[in-house]
XYZ file of N, CA and C in Angstrom:
471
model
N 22.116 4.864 61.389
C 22.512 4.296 60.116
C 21.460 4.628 59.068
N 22.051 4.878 57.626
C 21.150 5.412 56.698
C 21.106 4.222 56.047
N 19.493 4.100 56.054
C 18.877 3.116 54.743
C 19.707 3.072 53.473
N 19.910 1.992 53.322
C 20.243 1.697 51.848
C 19.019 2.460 50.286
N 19.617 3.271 49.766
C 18.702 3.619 47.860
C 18.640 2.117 47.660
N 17.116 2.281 47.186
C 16.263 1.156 46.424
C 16.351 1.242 45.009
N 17.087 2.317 44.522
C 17.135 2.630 43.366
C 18.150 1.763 42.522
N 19.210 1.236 42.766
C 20.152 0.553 42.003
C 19.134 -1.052 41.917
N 18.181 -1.258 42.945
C 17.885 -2.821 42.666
C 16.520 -2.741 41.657
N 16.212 -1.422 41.738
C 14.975 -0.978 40.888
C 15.515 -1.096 39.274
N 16.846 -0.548 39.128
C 17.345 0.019 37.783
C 17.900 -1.883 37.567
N 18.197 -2.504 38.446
C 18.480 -3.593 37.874
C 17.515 -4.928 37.527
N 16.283 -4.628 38.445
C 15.261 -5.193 38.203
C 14.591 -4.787 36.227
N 14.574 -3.589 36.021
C 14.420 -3.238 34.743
C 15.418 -3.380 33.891
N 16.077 -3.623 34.254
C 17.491 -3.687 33.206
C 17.193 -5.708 32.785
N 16.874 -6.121 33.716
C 16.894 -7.580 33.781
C 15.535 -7.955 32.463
N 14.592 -7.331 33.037
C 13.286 -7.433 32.264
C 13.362 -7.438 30.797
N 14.447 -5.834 30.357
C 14.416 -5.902 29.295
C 15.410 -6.654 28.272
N 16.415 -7.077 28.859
C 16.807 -7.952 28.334
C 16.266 -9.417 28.659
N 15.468 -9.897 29.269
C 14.808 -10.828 29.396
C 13.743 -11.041 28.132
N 13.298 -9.936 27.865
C 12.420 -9.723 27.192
C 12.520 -10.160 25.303
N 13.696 -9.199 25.996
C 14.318 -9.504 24.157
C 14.802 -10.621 24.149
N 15.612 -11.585 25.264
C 15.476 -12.366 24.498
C 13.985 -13.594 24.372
N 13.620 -13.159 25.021
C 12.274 -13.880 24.613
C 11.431 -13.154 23.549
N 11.933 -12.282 22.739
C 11.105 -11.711 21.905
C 10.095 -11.291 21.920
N 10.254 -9.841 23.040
C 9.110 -9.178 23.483
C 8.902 -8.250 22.919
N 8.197 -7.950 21.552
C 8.483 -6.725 21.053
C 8.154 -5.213 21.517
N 7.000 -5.220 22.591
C 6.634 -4.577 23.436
C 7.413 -3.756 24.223
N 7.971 -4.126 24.435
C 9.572 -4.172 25.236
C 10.648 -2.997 24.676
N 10.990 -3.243 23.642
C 11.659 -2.758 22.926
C 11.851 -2.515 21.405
N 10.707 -2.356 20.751
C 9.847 -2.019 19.553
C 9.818 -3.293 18.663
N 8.777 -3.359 17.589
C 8.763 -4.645 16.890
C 9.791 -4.497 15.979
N 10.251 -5.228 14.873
C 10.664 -5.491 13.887
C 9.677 -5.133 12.790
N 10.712 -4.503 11.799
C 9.512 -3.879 10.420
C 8.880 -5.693 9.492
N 7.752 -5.345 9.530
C 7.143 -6.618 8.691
C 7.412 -6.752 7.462
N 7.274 -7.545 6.795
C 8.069 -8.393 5.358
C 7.379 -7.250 4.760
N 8.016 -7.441 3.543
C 7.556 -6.065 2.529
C 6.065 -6.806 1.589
N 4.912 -6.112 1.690
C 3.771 -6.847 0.874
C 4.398 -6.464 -0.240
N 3.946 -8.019 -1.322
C 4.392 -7.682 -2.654
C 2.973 -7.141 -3.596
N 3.409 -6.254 -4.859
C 2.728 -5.732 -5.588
C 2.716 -6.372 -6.926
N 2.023 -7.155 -7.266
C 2.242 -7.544 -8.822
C 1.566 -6.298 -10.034
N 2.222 -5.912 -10.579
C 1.675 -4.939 -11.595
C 1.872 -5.108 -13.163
N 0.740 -5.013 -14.197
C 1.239 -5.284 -15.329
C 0.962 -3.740 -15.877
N 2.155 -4.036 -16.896
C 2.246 -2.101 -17.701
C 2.434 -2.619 -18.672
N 2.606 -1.193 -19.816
C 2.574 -1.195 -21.137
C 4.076 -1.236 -21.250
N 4.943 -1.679 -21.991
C 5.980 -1.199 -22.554
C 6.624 0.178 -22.903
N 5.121 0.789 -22.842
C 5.270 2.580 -23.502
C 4.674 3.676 -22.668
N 4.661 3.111 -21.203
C 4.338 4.067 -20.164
C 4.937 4.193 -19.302
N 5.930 5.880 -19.416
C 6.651 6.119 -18.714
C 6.311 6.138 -17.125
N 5.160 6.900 -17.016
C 4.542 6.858 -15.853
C 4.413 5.999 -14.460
N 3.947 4.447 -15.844
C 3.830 3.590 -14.829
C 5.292 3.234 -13.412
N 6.395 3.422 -14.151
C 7.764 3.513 -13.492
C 7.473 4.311 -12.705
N 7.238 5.487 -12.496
C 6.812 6.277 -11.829
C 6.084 5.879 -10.301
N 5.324 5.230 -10.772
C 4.587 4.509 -9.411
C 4.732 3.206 -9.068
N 5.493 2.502 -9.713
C 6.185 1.472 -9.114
C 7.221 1.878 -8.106
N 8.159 3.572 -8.457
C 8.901 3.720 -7.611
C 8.541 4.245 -6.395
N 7.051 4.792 -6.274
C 6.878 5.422 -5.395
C 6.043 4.153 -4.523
N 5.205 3.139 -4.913
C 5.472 2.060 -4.120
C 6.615 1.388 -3.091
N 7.667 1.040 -4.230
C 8.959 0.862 -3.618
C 9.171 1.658 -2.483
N 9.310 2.588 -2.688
C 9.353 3.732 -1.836
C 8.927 3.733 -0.696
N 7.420 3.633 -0.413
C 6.880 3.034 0.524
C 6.852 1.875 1.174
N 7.612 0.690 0.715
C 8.177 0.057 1.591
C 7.428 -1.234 0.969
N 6.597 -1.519 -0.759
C 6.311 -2.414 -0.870
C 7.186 -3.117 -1.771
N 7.266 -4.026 -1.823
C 7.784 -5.092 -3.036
C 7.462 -4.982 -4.441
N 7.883 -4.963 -4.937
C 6.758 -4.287 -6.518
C 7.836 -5.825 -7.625
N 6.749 -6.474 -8.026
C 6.912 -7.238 -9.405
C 6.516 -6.448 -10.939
N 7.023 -6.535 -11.632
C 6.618 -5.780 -12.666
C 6.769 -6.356 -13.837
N 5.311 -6.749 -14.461
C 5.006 -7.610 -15.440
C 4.537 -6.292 -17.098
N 5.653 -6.685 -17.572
C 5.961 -5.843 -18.891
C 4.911 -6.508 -20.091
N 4.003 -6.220 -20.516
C 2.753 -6.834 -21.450
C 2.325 -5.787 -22.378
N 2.229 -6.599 -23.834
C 1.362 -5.565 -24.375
C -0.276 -5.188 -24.577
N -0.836 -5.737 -23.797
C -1.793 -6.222 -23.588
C -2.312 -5.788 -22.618
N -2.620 -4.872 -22.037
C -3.242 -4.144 -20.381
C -4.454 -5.147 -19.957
N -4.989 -4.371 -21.243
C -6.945 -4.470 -21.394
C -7.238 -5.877 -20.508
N -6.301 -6.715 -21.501
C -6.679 -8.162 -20.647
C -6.929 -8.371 -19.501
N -5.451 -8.001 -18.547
C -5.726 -8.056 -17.179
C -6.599 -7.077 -16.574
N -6.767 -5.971 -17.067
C -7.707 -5.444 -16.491
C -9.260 -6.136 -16.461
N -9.626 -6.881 -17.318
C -10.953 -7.159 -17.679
C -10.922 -8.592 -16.338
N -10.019 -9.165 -16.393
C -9.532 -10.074 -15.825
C -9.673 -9.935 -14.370
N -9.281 -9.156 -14.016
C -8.946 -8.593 -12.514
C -10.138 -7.968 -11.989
N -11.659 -7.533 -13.260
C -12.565 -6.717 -12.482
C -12.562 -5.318 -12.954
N -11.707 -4.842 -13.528
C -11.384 -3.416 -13.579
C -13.045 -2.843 -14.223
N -13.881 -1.893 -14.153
C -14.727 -1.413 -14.592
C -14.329 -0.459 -15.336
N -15.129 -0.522 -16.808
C -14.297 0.219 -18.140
C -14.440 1.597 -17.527
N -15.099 2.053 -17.121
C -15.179 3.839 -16.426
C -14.089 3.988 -15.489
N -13.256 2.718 -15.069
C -12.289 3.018 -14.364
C -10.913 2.718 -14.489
N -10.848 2.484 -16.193
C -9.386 2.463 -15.883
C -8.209 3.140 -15.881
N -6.989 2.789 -16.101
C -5.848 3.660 -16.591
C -4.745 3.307 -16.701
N -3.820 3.193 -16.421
C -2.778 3.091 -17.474
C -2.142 1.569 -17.376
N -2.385 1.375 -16.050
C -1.580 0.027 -15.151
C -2.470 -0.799 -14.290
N -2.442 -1.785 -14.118
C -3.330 -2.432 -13.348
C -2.008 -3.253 -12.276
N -2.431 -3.290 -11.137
C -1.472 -4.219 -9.861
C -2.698 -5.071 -9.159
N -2.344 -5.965 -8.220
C -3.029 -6.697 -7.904
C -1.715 -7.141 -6.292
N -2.222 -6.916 -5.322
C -1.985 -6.851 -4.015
C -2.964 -7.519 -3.138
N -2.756 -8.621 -2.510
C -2.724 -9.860 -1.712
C -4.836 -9.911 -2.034
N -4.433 -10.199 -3.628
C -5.627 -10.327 -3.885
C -6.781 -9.171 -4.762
N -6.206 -7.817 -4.126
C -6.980 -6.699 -4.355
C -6.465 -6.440 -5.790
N -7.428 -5.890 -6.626
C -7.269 -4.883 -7.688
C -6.718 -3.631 -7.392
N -5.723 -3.182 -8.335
C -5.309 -1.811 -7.685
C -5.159 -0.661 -8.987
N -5.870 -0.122 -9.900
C -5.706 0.093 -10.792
C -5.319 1.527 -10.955
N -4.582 1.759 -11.691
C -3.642 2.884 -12.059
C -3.045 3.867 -10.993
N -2.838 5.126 -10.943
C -2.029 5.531 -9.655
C -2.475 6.093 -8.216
N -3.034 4.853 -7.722
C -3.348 4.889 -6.406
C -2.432 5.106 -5.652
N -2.131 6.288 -4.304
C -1.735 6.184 -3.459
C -1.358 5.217 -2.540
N 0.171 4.933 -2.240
C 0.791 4.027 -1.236
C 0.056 3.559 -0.161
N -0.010 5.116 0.559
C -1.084 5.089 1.742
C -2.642 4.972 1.583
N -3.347 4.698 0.263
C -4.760 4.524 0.026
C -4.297 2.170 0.058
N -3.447 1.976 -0.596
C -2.834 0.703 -0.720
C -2.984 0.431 1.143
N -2.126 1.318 1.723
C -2.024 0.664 3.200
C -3.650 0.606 3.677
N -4.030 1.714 3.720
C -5.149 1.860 4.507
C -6.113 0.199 3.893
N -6.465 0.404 2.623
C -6.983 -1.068 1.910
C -6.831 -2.419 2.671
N -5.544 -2.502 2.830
C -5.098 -3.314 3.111
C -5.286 -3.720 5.230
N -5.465 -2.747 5.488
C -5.749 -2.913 6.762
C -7.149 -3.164 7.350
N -7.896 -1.838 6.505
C -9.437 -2.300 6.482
C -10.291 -3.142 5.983
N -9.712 -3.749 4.840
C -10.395 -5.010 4.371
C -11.125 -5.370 3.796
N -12.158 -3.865 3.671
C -13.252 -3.845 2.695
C -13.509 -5.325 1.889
N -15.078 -5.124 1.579
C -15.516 -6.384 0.622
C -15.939 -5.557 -0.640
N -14.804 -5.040 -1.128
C -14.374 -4.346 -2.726
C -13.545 -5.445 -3.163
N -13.817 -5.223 -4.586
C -12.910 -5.847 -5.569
C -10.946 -5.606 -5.482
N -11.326 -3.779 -5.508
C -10.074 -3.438 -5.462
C -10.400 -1.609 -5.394
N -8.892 -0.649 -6.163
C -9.121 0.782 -5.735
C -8.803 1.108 -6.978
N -9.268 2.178 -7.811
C -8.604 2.428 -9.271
C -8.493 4.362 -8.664
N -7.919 5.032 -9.452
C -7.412 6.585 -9.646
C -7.158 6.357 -11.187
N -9.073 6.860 -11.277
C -9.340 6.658 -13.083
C -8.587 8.017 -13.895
N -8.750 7.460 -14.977
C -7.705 8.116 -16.096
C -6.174 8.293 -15.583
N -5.693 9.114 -15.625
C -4.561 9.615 -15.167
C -4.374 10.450 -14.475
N -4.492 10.948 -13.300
C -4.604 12.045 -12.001
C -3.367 12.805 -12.147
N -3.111 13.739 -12.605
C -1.909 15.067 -12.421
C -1.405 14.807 -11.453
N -1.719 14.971 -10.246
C -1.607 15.036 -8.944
C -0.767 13.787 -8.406
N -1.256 12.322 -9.027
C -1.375 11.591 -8.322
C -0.067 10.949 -8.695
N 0.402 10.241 -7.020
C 1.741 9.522 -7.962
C 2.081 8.821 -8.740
N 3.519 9.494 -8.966
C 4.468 8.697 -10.635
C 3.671 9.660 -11.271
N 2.765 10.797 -11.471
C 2.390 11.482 -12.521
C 2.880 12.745 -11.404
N 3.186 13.389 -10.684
C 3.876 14.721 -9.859
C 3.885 15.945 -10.356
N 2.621 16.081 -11.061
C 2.149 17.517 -11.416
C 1.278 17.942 -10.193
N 1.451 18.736 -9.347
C 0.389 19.309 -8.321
C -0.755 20.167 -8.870
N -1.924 20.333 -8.063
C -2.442 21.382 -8.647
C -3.970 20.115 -8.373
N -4.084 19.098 -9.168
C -5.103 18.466 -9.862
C -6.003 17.637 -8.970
N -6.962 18.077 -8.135
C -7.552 17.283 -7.337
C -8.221 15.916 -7.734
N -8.297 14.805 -7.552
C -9.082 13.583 -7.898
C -9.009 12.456 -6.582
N -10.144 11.794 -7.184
C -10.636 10.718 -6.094
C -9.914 9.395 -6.481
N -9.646 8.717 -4.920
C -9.899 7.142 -5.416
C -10.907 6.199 -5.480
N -11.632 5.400 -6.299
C -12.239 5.007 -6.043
C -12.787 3.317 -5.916
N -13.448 3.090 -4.971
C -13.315 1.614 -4.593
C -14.449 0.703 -5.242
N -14.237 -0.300 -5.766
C -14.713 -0.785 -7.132
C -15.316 -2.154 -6.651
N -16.231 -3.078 -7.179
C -16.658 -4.171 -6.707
C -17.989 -4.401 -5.765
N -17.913 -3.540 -4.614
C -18.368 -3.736 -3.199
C -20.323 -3.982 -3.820
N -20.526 -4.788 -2.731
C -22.116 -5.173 -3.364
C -22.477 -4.185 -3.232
N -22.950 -3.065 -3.088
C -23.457 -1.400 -2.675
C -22.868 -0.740 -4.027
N -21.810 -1.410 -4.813
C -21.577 -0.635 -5.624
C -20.626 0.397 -5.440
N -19.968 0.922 -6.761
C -18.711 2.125 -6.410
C -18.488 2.978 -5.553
N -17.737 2.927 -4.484
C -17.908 4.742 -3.513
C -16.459 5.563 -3.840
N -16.831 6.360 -3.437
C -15.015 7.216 -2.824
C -14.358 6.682 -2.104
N -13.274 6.148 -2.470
C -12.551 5.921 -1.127
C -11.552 6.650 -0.505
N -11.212 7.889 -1.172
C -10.418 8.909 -0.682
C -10.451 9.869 -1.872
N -9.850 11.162 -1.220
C -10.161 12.113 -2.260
C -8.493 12.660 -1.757
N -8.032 13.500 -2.721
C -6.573 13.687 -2.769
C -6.540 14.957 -3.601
């Protein structure tokens, strides 16, 4: 007499798990769920096309974007920390951080994961390159603002 395959109690032993799993909400198991969208508060000018520009490419990336229409930048910038050598067109402010003018999505994620003890990230003047402005060609830095050590690079693009 031939042994019984171990294989159907194997495939049902795993079959059991993973629906066990889920429903116990194992995300391990069977991948997590995408996390809430971080929101972006940003104030712009009335008369900068641009800034739209990188609100959409936020969006884009998967953040929440508020968008506070002011005529008045300077304020919040002064407000928020911004250093006059660093500003530009828009200032945002993300779970705390300064984020001034068109910083990269992924310079936003990375920020946000590492934690730095910076104020916030500015991409001074207006970067060609950089998004919501989609002229290629124009190399520039981001740079991270606040930190007791003072200004560094925080990415170059």
């Amino acid at each position: 007499m031939k042994p019984k395959s171990k294989k159907p109690l194997i495939g049902a032993l795993v079959g059991a798990a993973l629906v066990g799993g889920a429903l116990l909400g194992a995300p391990a198991l069977l991948g997590s769920a995408p996390a809430a969208a971080q929101e972006v508060e940003v104030w712009k000018s009335p008369y900068c096309g641009c800034c739209e520009g990188w609100v959409n490419h936020m969006q884009s990336a998967g953040f929440s974007v508020k968008v506070h229409t002011v005529e008045d930048v300077d304020a919040i910038k002064a407000a928020k920390g911004v250093p006059d050598n660093l500003v530009s067109c828009h200032t945002a402010v993300v779970d705390g951080y300064a984020i001034e003018g068109h910083v990269p999505a992924s310079d936003v994620r990375r920020l946000l994961t590492e934690r730095p003890k910076v104020k916030g990230l500015s991409a001074p003047g207006m970067p060609q390159s950089a998004p919501g402005m989609d002229m290629p060609g124009q190399a520039y830095d981001v740079i991270a603002f606040g930190a007791p050590d003072g200004n560094t690079v925080y990415a170059h693009h």
